[in-house]
CSV table of C-alpha atoms and ligand atoms in Angstrom, one decimal:
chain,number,residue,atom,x,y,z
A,22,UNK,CA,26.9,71.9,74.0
A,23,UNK,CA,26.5,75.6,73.0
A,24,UNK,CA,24.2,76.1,70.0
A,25,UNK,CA,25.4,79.1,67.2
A,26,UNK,CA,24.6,82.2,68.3
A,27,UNK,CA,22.2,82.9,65.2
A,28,UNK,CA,20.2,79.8,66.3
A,29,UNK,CA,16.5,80.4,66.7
A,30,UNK,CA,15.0,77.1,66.5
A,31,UNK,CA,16.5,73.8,66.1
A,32,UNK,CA,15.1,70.7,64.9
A,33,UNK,CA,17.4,68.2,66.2
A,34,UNK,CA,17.6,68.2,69.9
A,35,UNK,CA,20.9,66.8,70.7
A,36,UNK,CA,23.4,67.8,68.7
A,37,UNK,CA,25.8,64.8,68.7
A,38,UNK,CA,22.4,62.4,67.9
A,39,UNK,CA,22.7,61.8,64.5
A,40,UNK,CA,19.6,62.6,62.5
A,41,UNK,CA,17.2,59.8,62.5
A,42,UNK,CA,16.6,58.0,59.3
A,43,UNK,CA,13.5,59.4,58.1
A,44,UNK,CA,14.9,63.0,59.3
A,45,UNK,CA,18.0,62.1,56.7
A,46,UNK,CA,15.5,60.8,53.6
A,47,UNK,CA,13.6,64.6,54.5
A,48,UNK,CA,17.2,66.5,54.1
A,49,UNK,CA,18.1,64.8,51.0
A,50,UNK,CA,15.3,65.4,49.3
A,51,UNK,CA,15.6,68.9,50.2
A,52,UNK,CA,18.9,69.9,49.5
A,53,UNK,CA,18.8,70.7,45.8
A,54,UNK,CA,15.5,73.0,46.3
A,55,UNK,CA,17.2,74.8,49.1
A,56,UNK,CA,20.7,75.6,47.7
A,57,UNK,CA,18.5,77.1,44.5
A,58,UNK,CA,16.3,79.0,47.3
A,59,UNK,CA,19.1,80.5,48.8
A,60,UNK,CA,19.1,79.2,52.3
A,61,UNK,CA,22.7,77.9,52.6
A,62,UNK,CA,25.1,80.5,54.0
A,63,UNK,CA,28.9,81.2,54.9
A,64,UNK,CA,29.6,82.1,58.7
A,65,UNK,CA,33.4,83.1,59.7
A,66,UNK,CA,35.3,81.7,62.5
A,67,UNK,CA,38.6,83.6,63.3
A,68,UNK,CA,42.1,82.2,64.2
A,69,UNK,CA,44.3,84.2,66.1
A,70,UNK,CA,48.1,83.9,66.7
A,71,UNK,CA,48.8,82.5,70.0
A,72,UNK,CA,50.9,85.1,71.6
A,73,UNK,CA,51.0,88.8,73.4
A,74,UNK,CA,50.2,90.5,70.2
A,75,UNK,CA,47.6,88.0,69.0
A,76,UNK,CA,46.9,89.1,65.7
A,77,UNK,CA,44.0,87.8,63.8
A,78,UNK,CA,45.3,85.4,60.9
A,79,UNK,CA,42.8,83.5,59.6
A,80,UNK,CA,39.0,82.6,59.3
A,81,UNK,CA,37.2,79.1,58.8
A,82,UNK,CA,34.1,79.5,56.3
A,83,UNK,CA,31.7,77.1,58.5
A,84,UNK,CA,28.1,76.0,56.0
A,85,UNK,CA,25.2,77.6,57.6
A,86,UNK,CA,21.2,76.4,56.5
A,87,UNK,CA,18.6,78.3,57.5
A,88,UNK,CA,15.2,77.2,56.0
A,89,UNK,CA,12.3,79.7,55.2
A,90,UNK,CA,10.6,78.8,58.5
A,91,UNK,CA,14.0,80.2,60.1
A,92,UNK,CA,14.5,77.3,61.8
A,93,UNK,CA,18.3,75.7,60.9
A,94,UNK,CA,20.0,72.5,60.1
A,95,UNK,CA,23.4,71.7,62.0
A,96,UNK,CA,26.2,70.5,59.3
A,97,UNK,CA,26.6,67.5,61.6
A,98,UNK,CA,23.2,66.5,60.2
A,99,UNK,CA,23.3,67.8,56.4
A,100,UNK,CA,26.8,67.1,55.7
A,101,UNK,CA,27.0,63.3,55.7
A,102,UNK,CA,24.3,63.3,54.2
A,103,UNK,CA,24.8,66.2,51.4
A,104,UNK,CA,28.2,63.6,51.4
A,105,UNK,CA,25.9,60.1,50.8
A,106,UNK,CA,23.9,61.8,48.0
A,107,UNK,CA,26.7,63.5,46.4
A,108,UNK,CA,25.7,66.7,46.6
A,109,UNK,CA,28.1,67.8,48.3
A,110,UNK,CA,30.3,68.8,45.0
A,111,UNK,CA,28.2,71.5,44.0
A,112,UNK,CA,27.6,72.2,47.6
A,113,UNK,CA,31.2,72.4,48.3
A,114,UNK,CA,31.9,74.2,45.3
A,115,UNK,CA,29.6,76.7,45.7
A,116,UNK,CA,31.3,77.1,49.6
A,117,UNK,CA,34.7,77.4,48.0
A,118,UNK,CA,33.5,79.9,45.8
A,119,UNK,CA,31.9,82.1,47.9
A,120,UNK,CA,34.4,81.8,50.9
A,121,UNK,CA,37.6,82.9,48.0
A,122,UNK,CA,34.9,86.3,46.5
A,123,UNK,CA,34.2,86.9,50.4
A,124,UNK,CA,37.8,87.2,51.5
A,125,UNK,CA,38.7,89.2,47.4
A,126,UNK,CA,36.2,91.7,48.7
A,127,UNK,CA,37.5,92.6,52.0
A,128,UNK,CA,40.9,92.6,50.8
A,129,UNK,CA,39.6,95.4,48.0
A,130,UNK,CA,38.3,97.0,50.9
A,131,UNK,CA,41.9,97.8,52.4
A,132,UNK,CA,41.0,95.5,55.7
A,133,UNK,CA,44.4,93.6,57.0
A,134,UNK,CA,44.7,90.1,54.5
A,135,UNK,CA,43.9,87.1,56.4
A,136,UNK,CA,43.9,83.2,54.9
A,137,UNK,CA,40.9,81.6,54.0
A,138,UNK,CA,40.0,78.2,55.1
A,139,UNK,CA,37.8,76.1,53.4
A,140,UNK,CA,37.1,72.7,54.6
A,141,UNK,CA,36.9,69.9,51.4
A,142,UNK,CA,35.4,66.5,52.2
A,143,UNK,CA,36.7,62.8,51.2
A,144,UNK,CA,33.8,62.8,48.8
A,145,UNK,CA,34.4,65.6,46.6
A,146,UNK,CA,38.0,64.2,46.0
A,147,UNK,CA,35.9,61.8,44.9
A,148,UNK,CA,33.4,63.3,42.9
A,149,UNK,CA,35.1,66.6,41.5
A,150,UNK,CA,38.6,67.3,40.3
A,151,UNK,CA,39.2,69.4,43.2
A,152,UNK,CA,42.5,70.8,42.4
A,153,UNK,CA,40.8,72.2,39.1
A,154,UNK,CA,37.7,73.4,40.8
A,155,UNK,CA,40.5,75.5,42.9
A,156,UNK,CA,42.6,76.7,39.9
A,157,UNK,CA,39.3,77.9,38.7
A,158,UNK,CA,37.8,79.4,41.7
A,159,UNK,CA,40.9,81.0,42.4
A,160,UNK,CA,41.0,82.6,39.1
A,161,UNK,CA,37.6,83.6,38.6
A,162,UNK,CA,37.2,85.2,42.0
A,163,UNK,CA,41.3,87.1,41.8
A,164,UNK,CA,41.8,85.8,44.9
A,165,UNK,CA,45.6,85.5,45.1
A,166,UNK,CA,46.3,81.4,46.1
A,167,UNK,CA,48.5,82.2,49.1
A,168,UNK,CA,45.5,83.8,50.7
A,169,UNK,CA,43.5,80.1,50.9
A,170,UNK,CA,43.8,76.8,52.7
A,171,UNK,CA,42.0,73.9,52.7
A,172,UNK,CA,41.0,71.6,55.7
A,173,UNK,CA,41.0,68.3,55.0
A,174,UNK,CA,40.7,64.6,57.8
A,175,UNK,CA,42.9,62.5,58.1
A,176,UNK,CA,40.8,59.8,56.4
A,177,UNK,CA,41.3,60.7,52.9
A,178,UNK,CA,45.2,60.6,53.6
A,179,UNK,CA,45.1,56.8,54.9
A,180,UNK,CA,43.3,55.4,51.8
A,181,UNK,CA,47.0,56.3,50.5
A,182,UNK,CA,45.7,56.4,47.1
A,183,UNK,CA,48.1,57.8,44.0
A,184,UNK,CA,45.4,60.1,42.9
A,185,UNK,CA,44.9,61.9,46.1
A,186,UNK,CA,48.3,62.5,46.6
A,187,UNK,CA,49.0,63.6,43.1
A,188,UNK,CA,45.5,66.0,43.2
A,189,UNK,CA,47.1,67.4,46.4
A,190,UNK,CA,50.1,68.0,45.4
A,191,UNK,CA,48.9,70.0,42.5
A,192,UNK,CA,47.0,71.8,45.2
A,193,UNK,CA,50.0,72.7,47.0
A,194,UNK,CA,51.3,73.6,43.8
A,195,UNK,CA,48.9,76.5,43.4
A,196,UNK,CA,50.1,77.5,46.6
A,197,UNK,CA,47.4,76.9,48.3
A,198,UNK,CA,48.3,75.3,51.9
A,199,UNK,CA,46.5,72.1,53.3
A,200,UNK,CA,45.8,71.7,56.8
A,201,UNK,CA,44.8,68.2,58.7
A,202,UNK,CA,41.4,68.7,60.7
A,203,UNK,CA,40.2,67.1,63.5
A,204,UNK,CA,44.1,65.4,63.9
A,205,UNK,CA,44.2,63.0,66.5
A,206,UNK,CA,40.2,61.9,66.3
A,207,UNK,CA,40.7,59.3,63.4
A,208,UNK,CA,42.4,55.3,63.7
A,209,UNK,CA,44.7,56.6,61.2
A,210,UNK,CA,48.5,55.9,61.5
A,211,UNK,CA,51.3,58.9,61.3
A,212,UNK,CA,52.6,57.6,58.4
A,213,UNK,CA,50.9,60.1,56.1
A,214,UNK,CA,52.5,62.9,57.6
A,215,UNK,CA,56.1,61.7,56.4
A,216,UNK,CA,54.7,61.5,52.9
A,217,UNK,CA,52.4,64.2,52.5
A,218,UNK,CA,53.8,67.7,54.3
A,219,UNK,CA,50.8,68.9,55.1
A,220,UNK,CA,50.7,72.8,56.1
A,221,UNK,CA,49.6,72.7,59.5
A,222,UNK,CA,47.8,70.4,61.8
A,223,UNK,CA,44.2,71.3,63.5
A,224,UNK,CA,43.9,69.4,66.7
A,225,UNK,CA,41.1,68.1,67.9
A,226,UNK,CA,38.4,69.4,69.9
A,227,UNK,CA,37.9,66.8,71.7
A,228,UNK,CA,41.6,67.3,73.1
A,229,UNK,CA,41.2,70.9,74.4
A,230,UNK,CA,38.0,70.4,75.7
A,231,UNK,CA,39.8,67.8,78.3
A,232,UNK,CA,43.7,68.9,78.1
A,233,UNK,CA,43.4,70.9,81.7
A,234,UNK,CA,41.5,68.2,83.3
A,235,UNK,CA,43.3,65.1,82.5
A,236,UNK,CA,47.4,65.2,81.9
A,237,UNK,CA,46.8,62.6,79.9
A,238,UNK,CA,45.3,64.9,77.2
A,239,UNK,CA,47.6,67.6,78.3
A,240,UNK,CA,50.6,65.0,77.0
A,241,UNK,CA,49.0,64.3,73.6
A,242,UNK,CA,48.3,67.9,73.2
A,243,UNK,CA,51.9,68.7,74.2
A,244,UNK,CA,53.3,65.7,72.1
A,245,UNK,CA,51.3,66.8,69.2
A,246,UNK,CA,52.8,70.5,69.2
A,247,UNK,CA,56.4,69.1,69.4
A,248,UNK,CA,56.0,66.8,66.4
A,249,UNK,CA,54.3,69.2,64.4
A,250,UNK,CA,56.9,71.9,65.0
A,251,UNK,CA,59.6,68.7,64.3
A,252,UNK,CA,58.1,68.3,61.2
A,253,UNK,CA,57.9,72.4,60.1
A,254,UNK,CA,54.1,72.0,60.0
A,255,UNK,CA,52.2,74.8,62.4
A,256,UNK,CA,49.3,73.4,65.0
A,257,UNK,CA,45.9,74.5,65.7
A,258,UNK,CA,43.6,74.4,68.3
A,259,UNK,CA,40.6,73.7,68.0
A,260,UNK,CA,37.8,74.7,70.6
A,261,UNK,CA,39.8,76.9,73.0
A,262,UNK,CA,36.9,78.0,75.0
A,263,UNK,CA,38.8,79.7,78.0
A,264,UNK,CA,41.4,81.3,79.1
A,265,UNK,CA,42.9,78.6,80.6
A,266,UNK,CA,43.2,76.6,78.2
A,267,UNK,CA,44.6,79.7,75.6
A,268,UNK,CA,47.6,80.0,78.2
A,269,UNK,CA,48.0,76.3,78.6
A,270,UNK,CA,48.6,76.6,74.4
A,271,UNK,CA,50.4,79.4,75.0
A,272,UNK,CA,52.9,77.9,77.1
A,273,UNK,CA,53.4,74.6,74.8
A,274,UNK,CA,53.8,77.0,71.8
A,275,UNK,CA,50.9,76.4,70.4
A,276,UNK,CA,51.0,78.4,67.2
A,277,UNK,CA,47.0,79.7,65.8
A,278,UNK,CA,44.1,79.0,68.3
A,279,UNK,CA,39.9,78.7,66.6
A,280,UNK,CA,37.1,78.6,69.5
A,281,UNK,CA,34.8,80.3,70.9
A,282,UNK,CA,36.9,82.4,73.4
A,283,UNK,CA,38.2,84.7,70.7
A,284,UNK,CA,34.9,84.2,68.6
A,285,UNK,CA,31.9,82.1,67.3
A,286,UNK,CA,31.2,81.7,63.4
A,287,UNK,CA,29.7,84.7,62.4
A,288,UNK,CA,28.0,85.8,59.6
A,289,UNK,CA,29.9,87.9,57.2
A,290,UNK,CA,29.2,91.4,58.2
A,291,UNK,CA,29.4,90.3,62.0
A,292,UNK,CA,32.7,89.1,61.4
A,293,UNK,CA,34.0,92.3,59.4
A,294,UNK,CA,32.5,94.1,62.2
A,295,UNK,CA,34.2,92.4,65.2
A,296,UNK,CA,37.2,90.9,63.8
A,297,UNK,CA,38.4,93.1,60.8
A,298,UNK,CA,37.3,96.5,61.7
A,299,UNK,CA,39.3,96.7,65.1
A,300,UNK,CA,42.3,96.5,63.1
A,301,UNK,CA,41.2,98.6,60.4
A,302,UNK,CA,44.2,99.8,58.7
A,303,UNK,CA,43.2,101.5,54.7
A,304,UNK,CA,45.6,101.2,52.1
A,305,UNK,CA,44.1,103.9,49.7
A,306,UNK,CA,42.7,102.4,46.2
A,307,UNK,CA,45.3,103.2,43.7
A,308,UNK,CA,48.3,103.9,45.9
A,309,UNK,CA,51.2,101.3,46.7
A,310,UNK,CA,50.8,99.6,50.0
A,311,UNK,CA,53.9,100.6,52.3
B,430,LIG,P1,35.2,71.3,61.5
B,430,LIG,O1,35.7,71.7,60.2
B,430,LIG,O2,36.1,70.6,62.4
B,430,LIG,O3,34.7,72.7,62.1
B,430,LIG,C1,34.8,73.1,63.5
B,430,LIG,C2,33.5,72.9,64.2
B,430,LIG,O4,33.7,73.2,65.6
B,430,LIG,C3,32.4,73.9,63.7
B,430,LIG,O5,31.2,73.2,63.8
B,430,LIG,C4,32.5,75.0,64.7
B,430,LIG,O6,31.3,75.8,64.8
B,430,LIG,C5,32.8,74.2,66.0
B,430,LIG,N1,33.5,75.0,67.0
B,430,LIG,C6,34.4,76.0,66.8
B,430,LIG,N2,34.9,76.5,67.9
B,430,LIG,C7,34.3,75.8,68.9
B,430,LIG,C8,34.3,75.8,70.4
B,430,LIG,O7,35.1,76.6,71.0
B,430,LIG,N3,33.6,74.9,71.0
B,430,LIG,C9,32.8,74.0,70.4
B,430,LIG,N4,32.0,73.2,71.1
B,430,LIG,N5,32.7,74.0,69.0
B,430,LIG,C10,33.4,74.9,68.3
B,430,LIG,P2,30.1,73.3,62.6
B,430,LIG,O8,30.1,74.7,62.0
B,430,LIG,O9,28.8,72.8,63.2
B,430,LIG,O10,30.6,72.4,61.5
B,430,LIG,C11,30.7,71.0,61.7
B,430,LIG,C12,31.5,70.3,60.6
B,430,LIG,O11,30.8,70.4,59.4
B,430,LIG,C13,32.9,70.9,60.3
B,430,LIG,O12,33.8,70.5,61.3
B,430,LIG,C14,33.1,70.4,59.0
B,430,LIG,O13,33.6,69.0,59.0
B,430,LIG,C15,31.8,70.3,58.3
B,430,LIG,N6,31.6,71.5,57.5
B,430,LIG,C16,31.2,72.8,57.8
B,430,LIG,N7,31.2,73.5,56.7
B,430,LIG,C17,31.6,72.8,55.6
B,430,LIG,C18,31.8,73.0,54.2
B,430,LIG,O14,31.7,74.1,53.7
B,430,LIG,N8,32.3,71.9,53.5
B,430,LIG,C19,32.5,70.7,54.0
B,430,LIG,N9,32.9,69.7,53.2
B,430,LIG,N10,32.3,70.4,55.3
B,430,LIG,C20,31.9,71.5,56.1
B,431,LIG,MG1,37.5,72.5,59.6
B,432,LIG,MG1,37.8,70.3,63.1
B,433,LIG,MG1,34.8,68.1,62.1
């Protein structure tokens, strides 16, 4: 598995081995201290539009930890358990936060608008009231609520409980959009997706990775474009790592494609750099755009 490109040192070997127990206790205890310290981070991953054109459309703010010793800490490791201590509310608040001033700024800086996604987990809908924390964020940081999405799994939708769907709906409300991650990867049933309109659908990795290898995969990708599109919601892929795979997505209409053929998470600047800046168009401070 490819390691980010920032990585220096990693403490966990094999990145789909969960962190041992002791290894978890250690993390836990060292979350608070190293939020106050600084050490947690936004990188960008960009979505483009699957087509000749392929415009840039979108970004995922992916959590980054670096500790003093520069080593860092994989989300796969801190995030379940930043999600078993609770932490992660003012983790994922401070995330939202940032991710909604980080995307405000550039769009101050005249750079082409792009959507924001933020990925909220089943815990803070448990631990926050998340379409408040939004309403808030959005307002303290100007960032105009048609500019953000959230990513949320499948999971929380199949608990089919009253609250999330009313806290959701107040989302959408704002007009922020909601997008299903890592569709396909759950036990869940489709019946959600009747009840809940969801924005867009984010396939799962797991299902690029194999779609040109096994037409089994290639059908559930296919199927999964179709049902989307039947259902006005648009798809993502997730992990498109050649070009292959890009014009196999192409061909099924695949709508917004994330991986690391078009680009890896990057840190801010990096991503301004590589992924705003080629388009740079400036509308002028003070004058009317068009
Ligand atoms: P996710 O939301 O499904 O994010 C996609 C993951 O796939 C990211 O892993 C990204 O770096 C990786 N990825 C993107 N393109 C490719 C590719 O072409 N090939 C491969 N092999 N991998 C690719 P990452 O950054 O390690 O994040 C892992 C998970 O941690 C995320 O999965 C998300 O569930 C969680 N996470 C990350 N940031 C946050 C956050 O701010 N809040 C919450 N609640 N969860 C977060
Ligand atoms: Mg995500
Ligand atoms: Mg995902
Ligand atoms: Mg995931």
């Amino acid at each position: 598995l490819a390691r980010q490109e920032h990585t220096s040192r990693v403490r966990n070997h094999h990145p789909k081995e969960e962190a041992s127990a002791a290894h978890r206790l250690e993390i836990a205890s060292r979350l608070p201290r190293a939020h106050q310290n600084g050490e947690f981070s936004l990188h960008y991953q960009p979505k483009y539009v699957v087509s000749d054109e392929r415009p840039l459309v979108s970004a995922e703010a992916l959590i980054r930890w670096q500790q003093p010793d520069e080593s860092w800490i994989s989300p796969s490791d801190f995030i379940p358990v930043a999600e078993a201590t609770g932490f992660i509310a003012p983790l994922g608040r401070w995330a939202l936060r940032e991710a909604c001033r980080q995307t405000k700024h550039w769009q101050d800086l005249g750079y082409p608008r792009i959507v924001i996604s933020v990925n909220i987990s089943p815990r803070q809908f448990e631990l926050d009231q998340v379409d408040h924390m939004i309403q808030e964020t959005l307002q303290e940081t100007r960032l105009d609520p048609h500019w953000l999405a959230i990513e949320i799994t499948e999971g929380l939708l199949v608990q089919n409980s009253a609250a999330v769907a009313e806290t959701l709906n107040r989302i959408r409300q704002l007009g922020v959009s909601i997008a299903i991650d890592d569709f396909g990867k759950g036990f869940s049933s489709l019946a959600y997706l009747g009840t809940f309109e969801p924005h867009a659908l984010k396939i799962d990795q797991a299902f690029i990775a194999d779609m040109l290898k096994n037409p089994k995969y290639y059908a559930i990708v296919a199927a999964t474009i179709n049902m989307a599109h039947d259902l006005d919601m648009n798809v993502v892929a997730e992990g498109v790592e050649t070009e292959a795979q890009w014009n196999a997505l192409e061909a099924l209409h695949c709508d917004v494609a994330q991986g690391y053929l078009r680009g890896r998470p990057v840190p801010a600047d990096v991503f301004e750099s590589t992924h705003l800046a080629p388009n740079r168009k400036i509308v002028p401070l003070g004058s009317s755009p068009k």
